[in-house]
Amino acid sequence: MLTPSDKALVPFVSVDHMMKLIHHIGLEDMLGGLAAYIEADFKRWESFDKTPRVASHSDKGVIELMPTSDGADYGFKYVNGHPSNTKDGLQTVTAFGLLADVASGYPVLLTEMTLLTALRTAATSALVARLLAPKGAHVMAMIGNGAQSEFQSLAMKAIAGVDEVRLYDIDPAATAKCARNLAGSGLKVVPCDSAEEAMLGAQIITTCTADKQYATILTDNMVGSGVHINAIGGDCPGKTELAPAILHRAGIFVEFPEQTRIEGEIQQLDPHHPVTEIWQVLTGQAQGRSDDRQITLFDSVGFAIEDFSALRFVRDRIEGTDFYLPLDLLADPDDPRDLFGMLQRARG
Amino acid sequence: MLTPSDKALVPFVSVDHMMKLIHHIGLEDMLGGLAAYIEADFKRWESFDKTPRVASHSDKGVIELMPTSDGADYGFKYVNGHPSNTKDGLQTVTAFGLLADVASGYPVLLTEMTLLTALRTAATSALVARLLAPKGAHVMAMIGNGAQSEFQSLAMKAIAGVDEVRLYDIDPAATAKCARNLAGSGLKVVPCDSAEEAMLGAQIITTCTADKQYATILTDNMVGSGVHINAIGGDCPGKTELAPAILHRAGIFVEFPEQTRIEGEIQQLDPHHPVTEIWQVLTGQAQGRSDDRQITLFDSVGFAIEDFSALRFVRDRIEGTDFYLPLDLLADPDDPRDLFGMLQRARG
């Protein structure tokens, strides 16, 4: 085998490496670190090249590419969403991502992003909840206890001051799994028999369910004043979780309006319905929560810049560790114009 | 280390594996095989989801994602184009690609595509030359003797009946390299001191130069009647190789007009200038060459379906071989809803 030069080798973080990296840093510290990177990138929002994700839809699901660049680094994520995968023993969502150097176009990191996406989504949710939830919020209702639920709960603990999570899922086995996983985390965990019960005393309500349909996980009369809703599951055309009446009562906060109007809860509203961009609240250009009684809604769909922040974080943290493998991904002939000569010499 | 299940493992073809695969199959046979896959996919053009590539431009170059799908498989390629890379000892163009199963969204192949792109570009050029070049064409002028030139020459030999290549480059060292690499290939190789000399007696003229500018590699008076021009190098906004007057004299054939009008030679023309789509010639829906005296021009920019064909070819040919590595790219918990449990258990 030929030994490729350094330029040909792209650091690759496998699922196994990512799990080791998370445990090495500590899950809550990593969630906090990701939130700090995401906050820093949201605060320089205008320096990014932004484009709605490029989606390929089929009757089974969607495959998306989410690219962005800040002029120095370029990142993209490949992610699928296939609700019916679960019945075949597969993940609904899997992902991987890549970071590249804009000046040369050469990739500098390839990494699994199924785990990393769960972490960056939770970190974003908690960053926004810290910004928008009513003062003193410390109880979260977690409606939908699937693959995201523990990450959401722990990020809210690490970043947004939550000390109690109240769990509900239409499948009690999912709730039991989530409660079991969160045992010993320091959170008070309360399994509930209904969404209404889960919402008792909660100042933060997170919805994260998987069915692809216009569902009504929350109806209007279930939601009182003075709460923050973190709506994760309504994230593609035809998939929403909230009754439109809730949207009309809420102050609505979004990542990137052009994308959220297509994919988020607000696909149910008039395309000119007012929304506030999170980055503008973070930079002080727009108001966050107006008063203690307001319902704030983070209509989260996941944006490419969050993945970019996560890729930057991983690149910075694997340096000097063993949590990656150098991958022979790029052809690197001694003379760049002599690709053919490299191939010929490989015949030996 | 945990042992991921089969579903989590994505076959990865490194540069080293790709070179071994090419030599295992034989370069000319592989070029022919790729051309057959590309022809088959062009003939079912209407079954593909087509979109212009998603480009991120900087002052140094461009990074592009090129996705497509036929409803069963989904493929995309990451490719950069950085003309100034050569002076830093890097490739102008590097690429990798991925094939995924549309029904589950799970990737089924990750592969280097720097080499594979050179091969599929050459296979496409030769497939089109076989279709459009004047009857009995056997001499090619190869103008621009960089990384693509040997692949172009051998594909024209394997697929389009070329037995003589006449080489010219502004850098004589590039011509010498190309001539050296083609020695023993069975082609008659004639190094030339000018583009005009290279074109003497040639029925096929391939232009493949790298400068990002509106260059004039061919002027109007250099091109006689009854030739086929295979224009490879004009492939992004602001980068062309032919004088507009040549375009006005030629029958112009393209891959995907929506993309070629932005990136190809025809960016110099009125946006309604008539062009013929290659797939329509292949299916008999449109005429190819009209007569022996016509100038046919393949304004090649490279389209996602060619990469898709190449990815399909590699997937089919690595089965049962050792020319890939199973990559732990996808998280695959026993219970798909228990991503967190998988992470916890990895702590051991």
Short mmCIF file of N, CA, C and O in Angstrom, two decimals, chain B residues 253-332:
data_model
loop_
_atom_site.label_atom_id
_atom_site.label_comp_id
_atom_site.label_asym_id
_atom_site.label_seq_id
_atom_site.Cartn_x
_atom_site.Cartn_y
_atom_site.Cartn_z
N PHE B 253 -24.28 20.86 -27.84
CA PHE B 253 -24.88 19.73 -27.12
C PHE B 253 -24.48 19.84 -25.65
O PHE B 253 -23.32 20.12 -25.34
N VAL B 254 -25.46 19.64 -24.76
CA VAL B 254 -25.20 19.85 -23.34
C VAL B 254 -25.79 18.72 -22.51
O VAL B 254 -26.62 17.94 -23.00
N GLU B 255 -25.36 18.66 -21.24
CA GLU B 255 -25.91 17.68 -20.31
C GLU B 255 -27.26 18.18 -19.78
O GLU B 255 -28.31 17.61 -20.07
N PHE B 256 -27.26 19.27 -19.03
CA PHE B 256 -28.47 19.77 -18.36
C PHE B 256 -28.49 21.28 -18.57
O PHE B 256 -27.72 22.01 -17.95
N PRO B 257 -29.32 21.76 -19.51
CA PRO B 257 -29.23 23.16 -19.93
C PRO B 257 -29.28 24.16 -18.76
O PRO B 257 -28.51 25.12 -18.74
N GLU B 258 -30.11 23.89 -17.76
CA GLU B 258 -30.25 24.82 -16.65
C GLU B 258 -28.90 25.06 -15.97
O GLU B 258 -28.64 26.15 -15.46
N GLN B 259 -28.08 24.02 -15.92
CA GLN B 259 -26.76 24.15 -15.29
C GLN B 259 -25.72 24.70 -16.28
O GLN B 259 -24.90 25.55 -15.92
N THR B 260 -25.78 24.22 -17.50
CA THR B 260 -24.76 24.61 -18.49
C THR B 260 -24.85 26.10 -18.82
O THR B 260 -23.82 26.75 -19.05
N ARG B 261 -26.07 26.64 -18.83
CA ARG B 261 -26.19 28.06 -19.15
C ARG B 261 -25.52 28.95 -18.10
O ARG B 261 -25.11 30.07 -18.38
N ILE B 262 -25.38 28.42 -16.89
CA ILE B 262 -24.69 29.17 -15.82
C ILE B 262 -23.19 28.92 -15.86
O ILE B 262 -22.39 29.82 -15.64
N GLU B 263 -22.80 27.67 -16.17
CA GLU B 263 -21.41 27.26 -15.94
C GLU B 263 -20.60 27.00 -17.20
O GLU B 263 -19.37 26.97 -17.15
N GLY B 264 -21.26 26.74 -18.31
CA GLY B 264 -20.55 26.26 -19.50
C GLY B 264 -20.10 27.38 -20.42
O GLY B 264 -20.20 28.58 -20.09
N GLU B 265 -19.60 26.98 -21.59
CA GLU B 265 -19.22 27.96 -22.61
C GLU B 265 -20.39 28.86 -22.97
O GLU B 265 -20.22 30.04 -23.26
N ILE B 266 -21.60 28.30 -22.94
CA ILE B 266 -22.77 29.06 -23.40
C ILE B 266 -23.20 30.15 -22.42
O ILE B 266 -24.14 30.88 -22.69
N GLN B 267 -22.51 30.28 -21.27
CA GLN B 267 -22.75 31.45 -20.43
C GLN B 267 -22.43 32.74 -21.21
O GLN B 267 -22.87 33.82 -20.83
N GLN B 268 -21.66 32.60 -22.30
CA GLN B 268 -21.31 33.75 -23.14
C GLN B 268 -22.43 34.11 -24.12
O GLN B 268 -22.34 35.13 -24.80
N LEU B 269 -23.45 33.25 -24.23
CA LEU B 269 -24.50 33.45 -25.23
C LEU B 269 -25.79 33.94 -24.60
O LEU B 269 -25.98 33.87 -23.38
N ASP B 270 -26.70 34.38 -25.47
CA ASP B 270 -28.07 34.69 -25.07
C ASP B 270 -28.68 33.47 -24.35
O ASP B 270 -28.47 32.34 -24.79
N PRO B 271 -29.40 33.69 -23.25
CA PRO B 271 -29.94 32.54 -22.50
C PRO B 271 -30.96 31.70 -23.28
O PRO B 271 -31.33 30.63 -22.81
N HIS B 272 -31.39 32.19 -24.43
CA HIS B 272 -32.33 31.38 -25.21
C HIS B 272 -31.68 30.72 -26.43
O HIS B 272 -32.38 30.12 -27.24
N HIS B 273 -30.36 30.84 -26.55
CA HIS B 273 -29.66 30.22 -27.68
C HIS B 273 -29.97 28.72 -27.69
O HIS B 273 -29.88 28.05 -26.67
N PRO B 274 -30.33 28.17 -28.86
CA PRO B 274 -30.74 26.76 -28.90
C PRO B 274 -29.59 25.80 -28.58
O PRO B 274 -28.47 25.99 -29.06
N VAL B 275 -29.90 24.80 -27.77
CA VAL B 275 -28.95 23.73 -27.46
C VAL B 275 -29.71 22.40 -27.51
O VAL B 275 -30.93 22.37 -27.38
N THR B 276 -28.98 21.32 -27.70
CA THR B 276 -29.58 19.98 -27.73
C THR B 276 -29.08 19.20 -26.52
O THR B 276 -27.90 19.24 -26.19
N GLU B 277 -30.00 18.47 -25.87
CA GLU B 277 -29.60 17.68 -24.71
C GLU B 277 -29.12 16.30 -25.16
O GLU B 277 -29.78 15.63 -25.94
N ILE B 278 -27.96 15.91 -24.62
CA ILE B 278 -27.33 14.63 -24.98
C ILE B 278 -28.31 13.46 -24.80
O ILE B 278 -28.39 12.58 -25.65
N TRP B 279 -29.03 13.45 -23.70
CA TRP B 279 -29.90 12.31 -23.43
C TRP B 279 -30.95 12.15 -24.53
O TRP B 279 -31.33 11.02 -24.86
N GLN B 280 -31.36 13.27 -25.13
CA GLN B 280 -32.35 13.19 -26.19
C GLN B 280 -31.76 12.63 -27.48
O GLN B 280 -32.44 11.98 -28.26
N VAL B 281 -30.46 12.87 -27.69
CA VAL B 281 -29.80 12.26 -28.84
C VAL B 281 -29.65 10.76 -28.59
O VAL B 281 -29.93 9.93 -29.48
N LEU B 282 -29.28 10.40 -27.36
CA LEU B 282 -29.10 8.97 -27.04
C LEU B 282 -30.41 8.19 -27.18
O LEU B 282 -30.40 7.02 -27.56
N THR B 283 -31.54 8.81 -26.86
CA THR B 283 -32.83 8.10 -26.96
C THR B 283 -33.46 8.26 -28.33
O THR B 283 -34.55 7.73 -28.56
N GLY B 284 -32.82 9.03 -29.23
CA GLY B 284 -33.37 9.21 -30.57
C GLY B 284 -34.44 10.30 -30.67
O GLY B 284 -35.05 10.48 -31.72
N GLN B 285 -34.65 11.03 -29.58
CA GLN B 285 -35.65 12.10 -29.60
C GLN B 285 -35.12 13.37 -30.26
O GLN B 285 -35.89 14.27 -30.58
N ALA B 286 -33.80 13.49 -30.39
CA ALA B 286 -33.22 14.67 -31.03
C ALA B 286 -32.11 14.21 -31.97
O ALA B 286 -31.53 13.13 -31.79
N GLN B 287 -31.83 15.05 -32.97
CA GLN B 287 -30.79 14.70 -33.94
C GLN B 287 -29.42 14.99 -33.35
O GLN B 287 -29.24 15.97 -32.61
N GLY B 288 -28.43 14.16 -33.67
CA GLY B 288 -27.05 14.45 -33.30
C GLY B 288 -26.41 15.31 -34.38
O GLY B 288 -26.95 16.34 -34.77
N ARG B 289 -25.25 14.85 -34.90
CA ARG B 289 -24.57 15.57 -36.00
C ARG B 289 -25.48 15.63 -37.23
O ARG B 289 -26.07 14.63 -37.62
N SER B 290 -25.57 16.82 -37.85
CA SER B 290 -26.46 16.98 -39.00
C SER B 290 -25.79 16.55 -40.31
O SER B 290 -26.43 15.98 -41.18
N ASP B 291 -24.48 16.82 -40.44
CA ASP B 291 -23.76 16.42 -41.66
C ASP B 291 -22.26 16.45 -41.38
O ASP B 291 -21.81 16.90 -40.33
N ASP B 292 -21.48 16.01 -42.34
CA ASP B 292 -20.03 15.87 -42.16
C ASP B 292 -19.32 17.19 -41.92
O ASP B 292 -18.21 17.21 -41.39
N ARG B 293 -19.95 18.29 -42.35
CA ARG B 293 -19.26 19.58 -42.24
C ARG B 293 -19.64 20.34 -40.97
O ARG B 293 -19.03 21.35 -40.64
N GLN B 294 -20.63 19.85 -40.24
CA GLN B 294 -21.04 20.57 -39.03
C GLN B 294 -19.92 20.55 -37.98
O GLN B 294 -19.14 19.59 -37.88
N ILE B 295 -19.83 21.66 -37.24
CA ILE B 295 -19.01 21.66 -36.01
C ILE B 295 -19.95 21.27 -34.88
O ILE B 295 -20.94 21.96 -34.62
N THR B 296 -19.67 20.14 -34.23
CA THR B 296 -20.45 19.80 -33.03
C THR B 296 -19.62 20.18 -31.81
O THR B 296 -18.40 20.00 -31.78
N LEU B 297 -20.30 20.72 -30.81
CA LEU B 297 -19.62 21.13 -29.58
C LEU B 297 -20.31 20.48 -28.39
O LEU B 297 -21.52 20.67 -28.19
N PHE B 298 -19.57 19.68 -27.64
CA PHE B 298 -20.08 19.19 -26.37
C PHE B 298 -19.60 20.16 -25.29
O PHE B 298 -18.42 20.17 -24.93
N ASP B 299 -20.53 20.99 -24.80
CA ASP B 299 -20.21 21.98 -23.77
C ASP B 299 -20.36 21.29 -22.42
O ASP B 299 -21.36 21.42 -21.74
N SER B 300 -19.32 20.55 -22.05
CA SER B 300 -19.37 19.67 -20.88
C SER B 300 -19.06 20.42 -19.59
O SER B 300 -18.04 21.10 -19.48
N VAL B 301 -19.93 20.31 -18.62
CA VAL B 301 -19.65 20.90 -17.31
C VAL B 301 -19.62 19.85 -16.20
O VAL B 301 -19.16 20.11 -15.10
N GLY B 302 -20.10 18.65 -16.51
CA GLY B 302 -20.16 17.59 -15.50
C GLY B 302 -21.47 17.67 -14.76
O GLY B 302 -21.79 18.69 -14.15
N PHE B 303 -22.25 16.60 -14.82
CA PHE B 303 -23.56 16.65 -14.18
C PHE B 303 -23.68 15.52 -13.16
O PHE B 303 -23.06 14.47 -13.28
N ALA B 304 -24.53 15.78 -12.16
CA ALA B 304 -24.69 14.85 -11.03
C ALA B 304 -25.02 13.43 -11.46
O ALA B 304 -24.60 12.47 -10.80
N ILE B 305 -25.75 13.25 -12.55
CA ILE B 305 -26.12 11.89 -12.96
C ILE B 305 -24.89 11.08 -13.36
O ILE B 305 -24.82 9.87 -13.12
N GLU B 306 -23.86 11.74 -13.92
CA GLU B 306 -22.62 11.02 -14.25
C GLU B 306 -21.94 10.48 -12.99
O GLU B 306 -21.39 9.38 -12.99
N ASP B 307 -21.99 11.27 -11.92
CA ASP B 307 -21.43 10.80 -10.65
C ASP B 307 -22.26 9.67 -10.07
O ASP B 307 -21.73 8.71 -9.51
N PHE B 308 -23.56 9.81 -10.21
CA PHE B 308 -24.48 8.78 -9.76
C PHE B 308 -24.18 7.45 -10.47
O PHE B 308 -24.09 6.39 -9.83
N SER B 309 -23.99 7.52 -11.77
CA SER B 309 -23.65 6.32 -12.54
C SER B 309 -22.34 5.72 -12.04
O SER B 309 -22.22 4.49 -11.87
N ALA B 310 -21.36 6.59 -11.78
CA ALA B 310 -20.05 6.13 -11.32
C ALA B 310 -20.15 5.49 -9.94
O ALA B 310 -19.52 4.46 -9.66
N LEU B 311 -20.97 6.08 -9.07
CA LEU B 311 -21.17 5.51 -7.74
C LEU B 311 -21.84 4.14 -7.85
O LEU B 311 -21.45 3.18 -7.16
N ARG B 312 -22.84 4.02 -8.72
CA ARG B 312 -23.50 2.72 -8.93
C ARG B 312 -22.49 1.68 -9.43
O ARG B 312 -22.47 0.53 -8.96
N PHE B 313 -21.65 2.10 -10.36
CA PHE B 313 -20.65 1.19 -10.92
C PHE B 313 -19.73 0.67 -9.82
O PHE B 313 -19.48 -0.54 -9.71
N VAL B 314 -19.22 1.59 -8.98
CA VAL B 314 -18.29 1.18 -7.92
C VAL B 314 -19.00 0.29 -6.90
O VAL B 314 -18.46 -0.75 -6.49
N ARG B 315 -20.21 0.66 -6.52
CA ARG B 315 -20.96 -0.20 -5.58
C ARG B 315 -21.08 -1.62 -6.14
O ARG B 315 -20.84 -2.60 -5.44
N ASP B 316 -21.44 -1.74 -7.42
CA ASP B 316 -21.64 -3.07 -8.01
C ASP B 316 -20.33 -3.84 -8.13
O ASP B 316 -20.32 -5.06 -7.98
N ARG B 317 -19.22 -3.13 -8.37
CA ARG B 317 -17.97 -3.82 -8.63
C ARG B 317 -17.16 -4.15 -7.38
O ARG B 317 -16.29 -5.02 -7.43
N ILE B 318 -17.43 -3.48 -6.25
CA ILE B 318 -16.64 -3.83 -5.05
C ILE B 318 -17.24 -5.01 -4.30
O ILE B 318 -16.59 -5.60 -3.44
N GLU B 319 -18.47 -5.36 -4.63
CA GLU B 319 -19.12 -6.48 -3.95
C GLU B 319 -18.27 -7.73 -4.07
O GLU B 319 -17.87 -8.11 -5.17
N GLY B 320 -18.00 -8.34 -2.94
CA GLY B 320 -17.21 -9.57 -2.95
C GLY B 320 -15.72 -9.36 -3.09
O GLY B 320 -14.97 -10.33 -3.18
N THR B 321 -15.25 -8.11 -3.14
CA THR B 321 -13.81 -7.84 -3.22
C THR B 321 -13.30 -7.32 -1.86
O THR B 321 -14.07 -7.13 -0.93
N ASP B 322 -11.99 -7.09 -1.82
CA ASP B 322 -11.38 -6.50 -0.62
C ASP B 322 -11.10 -5.02 -0.83
O ASP B 322 -10.37 -4.42 -0.04
N PHE B 323 -11.67 -4.43 -1.87
CA PHE B 323 -11.31 -3.05 -2.20
C PHE B 323 -12.14 -2.02 -1.45
O PHE B 323 -12.50 -0.98 -1.99
N TYR B 324 -12.50 -2.32 -0.22
CA TYR B 324 -13.19 -1.33 0.62
C TYR B 324 -12.99 -1.68 2.08
O TYR B 324 -12.57 -2.79 2.41
N LEU B 325 -13.32 -0.69 2.91
CA LEU B 325 -13.19 -0.83 4.36
C LEU B 325 -14.57 -0.54 4.94
O LEU B 325 -15.20 0.44 4.55
N PRO B 326 -15.07 -1.37 5.86
CA PRO B 326 -16.36 -1.04 6.48
C PRO B 326 -16.16 0.08 7.51
O PRO B 326 -15.37 -0.06 8.43
N LEU B 327 -16.86 1.18 7.31
CA LEU B 327 -16.66 2.37 8.13
C LEU B 327 -17.80 2.53 9.14
O LEU B 327 -18.97 2.48 8.77
N ASP B 328 -17.44 2.78 10.38
CA ASP B 328 -18.40 2.91 11.49
C ASP B 328 -18.96 4.35 11.48
O ASP B 328 -18.64 5.17 12.32
N LEU B 329 -19.80 4.63 10.47
CA LEU B 329 -20.27 6.00 10.23
C LEU B 329 -21.62 6.28 10.85
O LEU B 329 -21.97 7.44 11.13
N LEU B 330 -22.43 5.23 11.08
CA LEU B 330 -23.81 5.42 11.51
C LEU B 330 -24.04 4.86 12.90
O LEU B 330 -23.66 3.72 13.19
N ALA B 331 -24.68 5.64 13.74
CA ALA B 331 -25.06 5.15 15.07
C ALA B 331 -26.16 4.11 14.89
O ALA B 331 -27.10 4.31 14.13
N ASP B 332 -26.05 3.00 15.59
CA ASP B 332 -27.01 1.92 15.39
C ASP B 332 -27.34 1.25 16.71
O ASP B 332 -26.93 0.12 16.98
#
